Amino acid sequence: MKIGIVNASSRFNRERAEAVEAWFATNIPDGSVKVVFHPATFGKHGHFGGDDASRAAAFVEYANDPRLDAVWFARGGYGSCRIAEAVLPRLGPVARKKKYLGYSDAGSILALLYKAGFPNVAHGPMASDAVRNDATAWRVVNWLRSGDSRSLEPSLADDPRPAVAFNLSILDALVGTALEPDLSGHVLMLEDVSEPLYRFDRMMFHLTGQASIRRVAGIRLGRVSDIAYNEPDFGLTPEEIVRYWCQRSGIPYLGAADIGHDRENKVVPFGAR
Amino acid sequence: MKIGIVNASSRFNRERAEAVEAWFATNIPDGSVKVVFHPATFGKHGHFGGDDASRAAAFVEYANDPRLDAVWFARGGYGSCRIAEAVLPRLGPVARKKKYLGYSDAGSILALLYKAGFPNVAHGPMASDAVRNDATAWRVVNWLRSGDSRSLEPSLADDPRPAVAFNLSILDALVGTALEPDLSGHVLMLEDVSEPLYRFDRMMFHLTGQASIRRVAGIRLGRVSDIAYNEPDFGLTPEEIVRYWCQRSGIPYLGAADIGHDRENKVVPFGAR
């Protein structure tokens, strides 16, 4: 198996890439799973890991490359919403068969691929996460290689409904745009990081205020980590906030999801299983 | 003229209210313009200036009070989106005739009042702003008293099209919800404060990606102030970001607007003039 790594978002550094390559060389010495970084991964253009055209071209090239079995996002940050629409019409039949794995900012591209009917799109750890923790890396390798069910978010084992997972900030910023997939009947898992709770509350107001999102089967809440300071104390926990907006909007609250901006982040394949 | 001041958002302190009262006593000693604070303005409930029910009840009471000519928002922060929908059905014919003035977080309520056909809704300085600068306070008094055209955002003098003004973060968080008014054919003025530019860019992606917003007559950009640190430098200015997304979404970019989170913030009455 050969995994192509691309960067659709913020700048990515070579040292982290070398650590990813070293992890695979050390842990899979027979070379049965190989990773390759697109050279454009290390581009720099203001905030971004290369300008929009370069990031889009790199993604398209790897997605269409028949020698690669999967496209793995290098990191998050910000930027994939800028290129998602430009990328889609350039993807051929080879791209459609491939696995795509990432989360956080990569959710903008994952959303559009899922909307376009790509069957193997998943939320899960990115290359930059995997090398920080062996279990995280094996979770990815095992899912990409065989769809290993031990890599999956555990509630998926008991709930046959189609599912998706998103960073709240990312999904909240794509509802109503051309990137929004139809999530009717889906279990929607949400996680978030580095937001003060007033923003978290406002995003839940906005998200659950969408007619489209009110058609989901329910919401599960992943981890909300590294919460930024709110002055004064907000007065509600993230779970209380999600329960409030679910109740108010008529969306079932389904409990916790084992996803988040951390090493325990599990794989959530988009759609039916 | 009597102005009722209410708080729909974050906590507001008595010292600031006393300064507002002192400004009116000093500058309008004949009592021809009076202000009155709703007692609930000083409530405290976690992040908010009182719980949702108290803030909603105070707004409804003052909006329906025939002794008051205008409802003026005390301050912004966060919270008015939580109460807007609950407030609207409780407003009677008296409320409909009144002037409403505020901006920033108050935009969530202003949006819904405008959507409901209230004819005298305006973006402009709040009570907490006015006492910091005499010219700001007179701008409000003169507009509330007589609709003084010198209080208005200057482009309104030359452009006969209906207009609205919003904080970008607030409008971006209400598109697609029950609060969103039909802005077709409107000049949309945007300002923002305290955001890193990657968020500003993401909000412009989201806002200009809405089919509804693509029907505006054009966008004017007010001041984007107190920009939070973006690591690395984003690479585009706020105006360049707005021009980019306008161009990409087919929305005319109309130039600058004289609004912002500052003492120069001008009045923008919503709708046709």
Coordinates of C-alpha atoms in Angstrom, one line a residue:
Chain A
M1 CA 0.0 0.0 0.0
K2 CA 1.2 3.5 -0.9
I3 CA -0.2 6.6 0.8
G4 CA 0.2 10.0 -0.8
I5 CA 0.4 12.9 1.6
V6 CA -0.8 16.3 0.6
N7 CA -1.3 19.7 2.3
A8 CA -4.5 21.6 1.6
S9 CA -4.2 24.0 4.5
S10 CA -1.6 25.9 6.6
R11 CA 2.2 25.6 6.3
F12 CA 3.8 22.3 7.0
N13 CA 7.4 21.8 7.9
R14 CA 10.0 19.3 6.6
E15 CA 11.0 18.1 10.1
R16 CA 7.5 16.8 10.7
A17 CA 7.5 15.1 7.3
E18 CA 10.8 13.5 8.1
A19 CA 9.4 12.2 11.4
V20 CA 6.5 10.7 9.5
E21 CA 8.8 9.0 7.0
A22 CA 11.0 7.7 9.9
W23 CA 8.0 6.3 11.7
F24 CA 7.0 4.2 8.7
A25 CA 10.6 3.1 8.1
T26 CA 11.0 2.0 11.7
N27 CA 7.6 0.5 12.3
I28 CA 6.9 -1.1 8.9
P29 CA 10.4 -2.0 7.8
D30 CA 9.2 -4.5 5.1
G31 CA 7.9 -1.5 3.1
S32 CA 4.5 -3.0 2.8
V33 CA 3.1 0.4 3.6
K34 CA 4.9 3.4 2.1
V35 CA 4.2 7.1 2.4
V36 CA 5.2 9.8 -0.1
F37 CA 4.9 13.5 0.4
H38 CA 3.9 15.6 -2.5
P39 CA 6.7 18.2 -3.0
A40 CA 4.2 21.0 -2.8
T41 CA 3.5 20.0 0.8
F42 CA 6.2 22.3 1.9
G43 CA 5.2 25.4 0.0
K44 CA 4.8 28.7 1.7
H45 CA 2.4 31.4 0.7
G46 CA 1.4 33.8 3.5
H47 CA -0.7 31.8 5.9
F48 CA -0.9 28.8 3.6
G49 CA 1.3 25.8 2.6
G50 CA 1.6 27.2 -0.9
D51 CA -0.8 29.3 -2.9
D52 CA -4.3 28.0 -3.7
A53 CA -3.3 26.8 -7.2
S54 CA -0.3 24.8 -6.0
R55 CA -2.2 23.1 -3.1
A56 CA -5.1 22.3 -5.5
A57 CA -2.8 20.9 -8.2
A58 CA -1.0 18.7 -5.6
F59 CA -4.2 17.3 -4.3
V60 CA -5.5 16.6 -7.8
E61 CA -2.3 15.0 -8.9
Y62 CA -2.2 12.6 -6.0
A63 CA -5.9 11.9 -6.1
N64 CA -5.7 10.9 -9.7
D65 CA -2.4 8.9 -9.4
P66 CA -3.2 5.2 -9.9
R67 CA 0.0 4.2 -7.9
L68 CA -1.5 5.6 -4.7
D69 CA -4.1 3.8 -2.6
A70 CA -5.0 6.7 -0.3
V71 CA -4.7 10.5 0.0
W72 CA -3.8 11.5 3.6
F73 CA -3.9 15.1 4.7
A74 CA -0.7 16.4 6.2
R75 CA -2.2 18.8 8.7
G76 CA -5.1 21.2 9.4
G77 CA -5.0 24.9 10.2
Y78 CA -6.9 26.8 7.5
G79 CA -7.2 26.8 3.8
S80 CA -8.9 23.8 2.3
C81 CA -12.2 25.7 1.8
R82 CA -10.4 27.9 -0.7
I83 CA -9.5 25.1 -3.1
A84 CA -12.3 22.5 -2.7
E85 CA -14.5 23.7 -5.5
A86 CA -11.6 24.1 -7.9
V87 CA -10.4 20.5 -7.2
L88 CA -13.6 18.5 -7.7
P89 CA -14.1 18.8 -11.5
R90 CA -10.5 17.7 -12.1
L91 CA -10.8 14.4 -10.3
G92 CA -11.2 11.3 -12.5
P93 CA -12.3 7.7 -12.0
V94 CA -9.1 6.7 -10.2
A95 CA -9.6 9.5 -7.6
R96 CA -13.1 8.2 -6.9
K97 CA -11.8 4.8 -5.8
K98 CA -9.2 6.1 -3.4
K99 CA -9.4 6.5 0.4
Y100 CA -9.2 10.0 1.8
L101 CA -8.4 10.6 5.5
G102 CA -8.1 13.8 7.5
Y103 CA -10.1 16.1 9.8
S104 CA -10.2 19.6 11.1
D105 CA -9.7 22.0 8.2
A106 CA -9.5 19.1 5.7
G107 CA -13.2 18.6 6.5
S108 CA -14.0 21.2 3.8
I109 CA -12.6 18.9 1.1
L110 CA -13.9 15.7 2.7
A111 CA -17.4 17.3 2.8
L112 CA -17.3 18.1 -0.9
L113 CA -15.9 14.7 -1.9
Y114 CA -18.7 13.0 0.1
K115 CA -21.3 15.3 -1.5
A116 CA -19.9 14.2 -4.9
G117 CA -20.4 10.5 -4.0
F118 CA -16.9 9.5 -3.3
P119 CA -17.3 6.3 -1.3
N120 CA -14.2 6.2 0.9
V121 CA -14.0 9.5 2.7
A122 CA -13.2 9.5 6.4
H123 CA -12.5 11.7 9.4
G124 CA -9.4 10.5 11.2
P125 CA -5.9 11.4 12.3
M126 CA -3.7 13.3 9.9
A127 CA 0.0 12.7 9.1
S128 CA 1.1 15.4 11.6
D129 CA -0.8 13.6 14.4
A130 CA 0.2 10.1 13.7
V131 CA 3.9 10.4 14.4
R132 CA 3.2 11.8 17.9
N133 CA 1.8 8.5 19.1
D134 CA 2.2 4.9 17.9
A135 CA -1.3 3.9 18.6
T136 CA -2.6 6.8 16.5
A137 CA -0.4 5.9 13.6
W138 CA -1.4 2.2 13.7
R139 CA -5.1 3.2 13.9
V140 CA -4.6 5.0 10.5
V141 CA -2.5 2.2 8.9
N142 CA -4.9 -0.5 10.0
W143 CA -7.9 1.4 8.7
L144 CA -6.3 2.4 5.4
R145 CA -5.0 -1.2 4.9
S146 CA -8.0 -3.3 5.8
G147 CA -10.7 -1.1 7.2
D148 CA -9.9 -2.5 10.6
S149 CA -13.0 -2.0 12.8
R150 CA -10.8 -1.4 15.8
S151 CA -9.8 1.9 14.3
L152 CA -13.4 3.1 14.2
E153 CA -15.3 5.4 16.5
P154 CA -16.9 2.9 18.8
S155 CA -20.6 4.0 18.6
L156 CA -20.4 3.0 14.9
A157 CA -20.5 -0.6 15.9
D158 CA -23.9 -0.3 17.5
D159 CA -25.6 2.3 15.3
P160 CA -26.2 1.3 11.7
R161 CA -27.1 4.8 10.5
P162 CA -24.8 6.7 8.2
A163 CA -22.4 8.9 10.0
V164 CA -20.1 11.8 9.5
A165 CA -17.7 13.7 11.7
F166 CA -16.5 17.3 11.6
N167 CA -14.8 20.0 13.5
L168 CA -17.6 22.3 14.5
S169 CA -15.9 25.4 13.3
I170 CA -15.3 23.9 9.8
L171 CA -18.8 22.5 9.4
D172 CA -20.4 25.7 10.7
A173 CA -18.4 27.6 8.0
L174 CA -19.5 25.4 5.1
V175 CA -23.3 25.0 5.7
G176 CA -25.2 26.8 2.9
T177 CA -22.2 26.8 0.6
A178 CA -21.5 24.6 -2.4
L179 CA -19.4 22.3 -0.1
E180 CA -22.3 21.2 2.1
P181 CA -23.3 17.5 1.7
D182 CA -26.8 16.3 2.4
L183 CA -26.6 15.0 6.0
S184 CA -30.3 13.9 6.3
G185 CA -30.5 10.9 8.5
H186 CA -26.9 11.0 9.4
V187 CA -25.4 10.7 12.9
L188 CA -23.3 13.9 13.0
M189 CA -20.3 13.8 15.3
L190 CA -18.7 17.2 16.2
E191 CA -15.5 18.1 17.9
D192 CA -13.8 21.4 18.4
V193 CA -10.6 23.0 19.7
S194 CA -9.3 26.4 20.9
E195 CA -12.5 28.3 21.0
P196 CA -14.0 30.3 23.8
L197 CA -17.4 29.0 24.8
Y198 CA -19.3 32.0 23.6
R199 CA -18.1 31.1 20.1
F200 CA -19.0 27.5 20.6
D201 CA -22.5 28.5 21.6
R202 CA -22.8 30.8 18.7
M203 CA -21.7 28.1 16.3
M204 CA -24.2 25.7 17.7
F205 CA -26.9 28.4 17.3
H206 CA -26.0 28.8 13.7
L207 CA -25.5 25.1 12.9
T208 CA -28.7 23.9 14.5
G209 CA -30.6 26.8 13.0
Q210 CA -30.0 25.4 9.5
A211 CA -33.0 23.6 8.0
S212 CA -30.6 21.2 6.4
I213 CA -28.9 20.3 9.7
R214 CA -32.3 19.8 11.4
R215 CA -32.7 16.7 9.2
V216 CA -29.7 14.8 10.8
A217 CA -30.5 11.7 12.8
G218 CA -28.8 13.2 15.8
I219 CA -25.6 14.8 17.1
R220 CA -22.8 13.2 19.1
L221 CA -20.3 15.4 20.8
G222 CA -16.6 14.6 20.7
R223 CA -14.0 16.3 22.7
V224 CA -13.9 20.1 23.0
S225 CA -10.3 20.7 24.0
D226 CA -8.0 23.6 24.7
I227 CA -11.0 25.8 25.4
A228 CA -10.0 29.5 25.2
Y229 CA -10.6 31.8 28.1
N230 CA -14.1 33.2 28.4
E231 CA -14.5 36.3 30.6
P232 CA -16.5 35.8 32.7
D233 CA -17.0 32.0 33.0
F234 CA -19.6 31.1 30.3
G235 CA -21.8 29.2 32.8
L236 CA -22.5 26.1 30.7
T237 CA -20.2 23.2 29.7
P238 CA -19.8 22.2 26.0
E239 CA -22.1 19.3 26.5
E240 CA -24.8 21.5 28.2
I241 CA -24.5 23.9 25.2
V242 CA -25.0 21.1 22.7
R243 CA -27.9 19.6 24.6
Y244 CA -29.5 23.0 24.8
W245 CA -29.3 23.7 21.1
C246 CA -30.3 20.1 20.2
Q247 CA -33.3 20.4 22.4
R248 CA -34.3 23.8 21.0
S249 CA -33.9 22.7 17.4
G250 CA -35.5 19.3 17.7
I251 CA -32.3 17.4 16.9
P252 CA -31.7 14.2 19.1
Y253 CA -28.7 14.4 21.3
L254 CA -27.1 11.0 21.1
G255 CA -24.2 11.3 23.6
A256 CA -20.5 11.3 23.3
A257 CA -18.2 10.6 20.3
D258 CA -14.7 9.4 20.6
I259 CA -13.2 12.0 18.4
G260 CA -11.2 15.2 19.0
H261 CA -8.0 17.1 18.4
D262 CA -5.9 14.6 20.2
R263 CA -4.2 11.2 20.0
E264 CA -7.4 9.3 20.7
N265 CA -9.2 10.7 17.7
K266 CA -10.9 7.7 16.0
V267 CA -11.8 7.0 12.4
V268 CA -15.3 7.9 11.2
P269 CA -15.9 6.7 7.6
F270 CA -18.5 9.1 6.0
G271 CA -21.8 7.6 5.1
A272 CA -23.4 4.2 5.3
R273 CA -21.3 1.2 6.4
Chain B
M1 CA -37.9 62.1 23.5
K2 CA -37.3 59.2 25.8
I3 CA -34.9 56.4 25.0
G4 CA -35.1 53.0 26.7
I5 CA -31.8 51.2 27.1
V6 CA -31.8 47.4 27.2
N7 CA -29.1 44.7 27.3
A8 CA -29.6 41.7 25.1
S9 CA -26.0 40.4 25.3
S10 CA -23.0 40.3 27.7
R11 CA -22.9 41.7 31.2
F12 CA -23.1 45.5 31.5
N13 CA -22.0 47.4 34.6
R14 CA -23.7 50.2 36.5
E15 CA -20.7 52.5 36.3
R16 CA -21.0 52.7 32.6
A17 CA -24.8 53.3 32.9
E18 CA -24.2 56.1 35.3
A19 CA -21.8 57.7 32.9
V20 CA -24.5 57.5 30.2
E21 CA -27.0 59.1 32.5
A22 CA -24.4 61.8 33.4
W23 CA -23.7 62.5 29.8
F24 CA -27.4 63.2 29.1
A25 CA -27.8 65.3 32.2
T26 CA -24.8 67.4 31.4
N27 CA -25.3 67.8 27.6
I28 CA -29.1 68.0 27.4
P29 CA -29.9 69.7 30.7
D30 CA -33.4 70.8 29.6
G31 CA -34.4 67.1 29.7
S32 CA -35.7 67.2 26.1
V33 CA -34.0 63.8 25.6
K34 CA -34.1 61.4 28.5
V35 CA -32.6 57.9 28.9
V36 CA -33.8 55.1 31.1
F37 CA -32.1 51.8 31.7
H38 CA -34.2 48.8 32.2
P39 CA -33.4 47.3 35.6
A40 CA -32.6 44.0 34.0
T41 CA -29.7 45.6 32.1
F42 CA -27.5 44.8 35.1
G43 CA -28.4 41.2 35.5
K44 CA -25.6 38.5 35.6
H45 CA -26.0 35.0 34.4
G46 CA -22.7 33.4 33.5
H47 CA -21.5 35.1 30.3
F48 CA -24.7 37.0 29.9
G49 CA -26.3 40.2 31.3
G50 CA -29.1 38.1 32.9
D51 CA -30.6 34.8 31.7
D52 CA -32.3 34.6 28.3
A53 CA -35.8 35.0 29.8
S54 CA -34.9 38.2 31.7
R55 CA -33.1 39.8 28.7
A56 CA -36.0 38.8 26.4
A57 CA -38.6 40.1 28.8
A58 CA -36.8 43.5 29.3
F59 CA -36.5 44.0 25.5
V60 CA -40.2 43.1 25.0
E61 CA -41.3 45.4 27.8
Y62 CA -39.4 48.4 26.5
A63 CA -40.2 47.7 22.9
N64 CA -43.9 47.7 23.7
D65 CA -43.8 50.7 26.1
P66 CA -45.7 53.6 24.5
R67 CA -43.8 56.1 26.7
L68 CA -40.5 55.3 24.9
D69 CA -39.6 56.5 21.5
A70 CA -36.6 54.3 20.9
V71 CA -34.9 51.2 22.1
W72 CA -31.1 51.5 22.4
F73 CA -28.9 48.5 23.0
A74 CA -26.6 49.0 26.0
R75 CA -23.7 47.0 24.6
G76 CA -22.6 44.0 22.4
G77 CA -20.6 41.0 23.3
Y78 CA -22.6 37.9 22.8
G79 CA -26.1 36.7 23.5
S80 CA -28.8 38.4 21.4
C81 CA -29.1 35.4 19.0
R82 CA -30.4 33.3 21.9
I83 CA -33.4 35.5 22.5
A84 CA -34.3 37.0 19.1
E85 CA -36.8 34.3 18.1
A86 CA -38.5 34.4 21.5
V87 CA -38.9 38.1 21.4
L88 CA -40.5 38.7 18.0
P89 CA -44.0 37.2 18.6
R90 CA -44.4 39.2 21.8
L91 CA -44.0 42.6 20.1
G92 CA -47.2 44.6 19.4
P93 CA -48.1 47.6 17.2
V94 CA -46.3 50.1 19.5
A95 CA -43.0 48.2 19.1
R96 CA -43.3 48.3 15.4
K97 CA -43.3 52.2 15.3
K98 CA -40.2 52.5 17.5
K99 CA -36.6 53.2 16.5
Y100 CA -34.0 50.5 17.3
L101 CA -30.3 51.3 17.4
G102 CA -27.3 49.1 18.0
Y103 CA -24.7 47.0 16.2
S104 CA -22.3 44.2 16.8
D105 CA -24.0 41.4 18.7
A106 CA -27.3 43.4 18.6
G107 CA -27.3 42.7 14.9
S108 CA -29.0 39.4 15.5
I109 CA -32.1 41.1 16.9
L110 CA -31.9 44.0 14.4
A111 CA -31.8 41.4 11.6
L112 CA -35.0 39.7 12.8
L113 CA -36.8 43.0 13.3
Y114 CA -35.9 44.0 9.8
K115 CA -37.0 40.7 8.4
A116 CA -40.3 41.2 10.2
G117 CA -40.9 44.5 8.5
F118 CA -40.0 46.9 11.3
P119 CA -39.4 50.2 9.5
N120 CA -37.0 51.9 11.9
V121 CA -34.1 49.6 12.6
A122 CA -30.6 50.9 12.4
H123 CA -26.9 50.0 12.8
G124 CA -25.2 52.6 15.0
P125 CA -23.3 53.3 18.2
M126 CA -24.6 51.7 21.4
A127 CA -25.0 53.3 24.8
S128 CA -21.7 52.0 26.0
D129 CA -19.9 53.7 23.0
A130 CA -21.7 57.0 23.1
V131 CA -20.4 58.2 26.5
R132 CA -16.8 57.8 25.4
N133 CA -16.9 60.5 22.9
D134 CA -19.3 63.5 22.6
A135 CA -19.5 63.4 18.8
T136 CA -20.6 59.8 19.0
A137 CA -23.3 60.5 21.4
W138 CA -24.6 63.5 19.4
R139 CA -24.6 61.4 16.3
V140 CA -27.1 59.1 18.1
V141 CA -29.2 61.8 19.6
N142 CA -29.5 63.7 16.4
W143 CA -30.5 60.6 14.4
L144 CA -33.0 59.4 17.0
R145 CA -34.5 62.8 17.4
S146 CA -34.8 63.9 13.8
G147 CA -33.1 61.4 11.5
D148 CA -30.3 63.9 11.0
S149 CA -28.6 63.0 7.8
R150 CA -25.2 64.1 9.2
S151 CA -25.4 61.0 11.4
L152 CA -25.6 58.7 8.5
E153 CA -22.9 56.6 6.8
P154 CA -21.8 59.0 4.0
S155 CA -22.2 56.6 1.0
L156 CA -25.9 56.5 1.7
A157 CA -26.2 60.1 0.4
D158 CA -25.2 59.0 -3.1
D159 CA -26.6 55.5 -3.3
P160 CA -30.4 55.2 -3.4
R161 CA -30.4 51.4 -2.9
P162 CA -31.5 49.9 0.3
A163 CA -28.7 49.2 2.8
V164 CA -27.9 47.3 5.9
A165 CA -24.8 47.1 8.1
F166 CA -23.5 44.2 10.2
N167 CA -20.6 42.9 12.1
L168 CA -19.3 40.2 9.8
S169 CA -19.1 37.6 12.6
I170 CA -22.7 38.2 13.6
L171 CA -24.1 38.1 10.0
D172 CA -22.0 35.1 9.2
A173 CA -23.5 33.3 12.2
L174 CA -27.1 34.0 11.3
V175 CA -27.3 33.3 7.5
G176 CA -29.5 30.2 7.0
T177 CA -31.2 30.6 10.3
A178 CA -34.7 32.0 11.1
L179 CA -33.1 35.4 11.8
E180 CA -31.8 36.0 8.2
P181 CA -33.6 38.9 6.4
D182 CA -33.9 39.0 2.6
L183 CA -31.0 41.2 1.6
S184 CA -31.6 40.9 -2.2
G185 CA -30.6 44.2 -3.9
H186 CA -29.2 45.7 -0.7
V187 CA -25.9 47.3 -0.2
L188 CA -24.3 45.2 2.6
M189 CA -21.8 47.0 4.8
L190 CA -19.6 44.9 7.0
E191 CA -17.2 45.6 9.8
D192 CA -15.4 43.4 12.2
V193 CA -13.2 43.4 15.3
S194 CA -10.7 41.2 17.1
E195 CA -10.4 38.4 14.6
P196 CA -7.3 36.9 13.1
L197 CA -7.3 37.2 9.3
Y198 CA -7.7 33.4 8.7
R199 CA -11.1 33.6 10.4
F200 CA -12.0 36.8 8.5
D201 CA -11.2 34.9 5.3
R202 CA -13.2 31.9 6.4
M203 CA -16.2 34.0 7.2
M204 CA -16.0 35.7 3.9
F205 CA -15.9 32.3 2.2
H206 CA -19.0 31.2 4.1
L207 CA -20.9 34.5 3.7
T208 CA -20.3 34.9 0.0
G209 CA -20.9 31.2 -0.5
Q210 CA -24.6 31.6 0.4
A211 CA -27.0 31.8 -2.5
S212 CA -29.0 34.4 -0.5
I213 CA -26.0 36.7 0.0
R214 CA -25.1 36.4 -3.7
R215 CA -28.2 38.5 -4.4
V216 CA -27.0 41.6 -2.5
A217 CA -26.3 44.7 -4.7
G218 CA -22.8 44.8 -3.4
I219 CA -20.5 44.8 -0.3
R220 CA -18.9 47.8 1.3
L221 CA -16.1 47.2 3.9
G222 CA -16.0 49.1 7.1
R223 CA -13.1 49.1 9.5
V224 CA -11.6 45.8 10.5
S225 CA -9.9 46.7 13.8
D226 CA -7.9 45.2 16.6
I227 CA -7.0 42.3 14.3
A228 CA -5.8 39.3 16.3
Y229 CA -2.3 37.9 15.6
N230 CA -2.1 35.5 12.7
E231 CA 1.0 33.2 12.7
P232 CA 2.5 33.5 10.1
D233 CA 1.4 36.8 8.5
F234 CA -1.8 36.0 6.6
G235 CA -0.5 37.6 3.4
L236 CA -3.6 39.6 2.4
T237 CA -5.2 42.7 3.9
P238 CA -8.9 42.7 4.9
E239 CA -9.8 44.7 1.8
E240 CA -7.9 42.2 -0.4
I241 CA -9.7 39.4 1.2
V242 CA -13.1 41.0 0.6
R243 CA -12.2 41.8 -3.0
Y244 CA -11.2 38.2 -3.6
W245 CA -14.4 36.7 -2.2
C246 CA -16.5 39.3 -3.9
Q247 CA -14.9 38.6 -7.2
R248 CA -15.1 34.9 -6.8
S249 CA -18.8 34.9 -5.9
G250 CA -19.9 37.6 -8.4
I251 CA -20.8 40.2 -5.7
P252 CA -19.8 43.8 -6.7
Y253 CA -17.3 45.3 -4.3
L254 CA -18.4 48.9 -3.7
G255 CA -15.5 50.3 -1.6
A256 CA -15.2 51.5 1.9
A257 CA -18.0 52.1 4.5
D258 CA -17.6 54.5 7.4
I259 CA -18.6 52.0 10.1
G260 CA -16.6 50.0 12.7
H261 CA -16.0 49.2 16.3
D262 CA -14.9 52.7 17.1
R263 CA -16.1 56.3 17.9
E264 CA -16.5 57.1 14.2
N265 CA -19.1 54.4 13.6
K266 CA -21.9 55.9 11.6
V267 CA -25.6 55.2 11.5
V268 CA -27.0 52.9 8.8
P269 CA -30.8 52.7 8.8
F270 CA -31.8 49.3 7.4
G271 CA -33.7 49.2 4.1
A272 CA -34.9 51.8 1.7
R273 CA -34.6 55.5 2.5

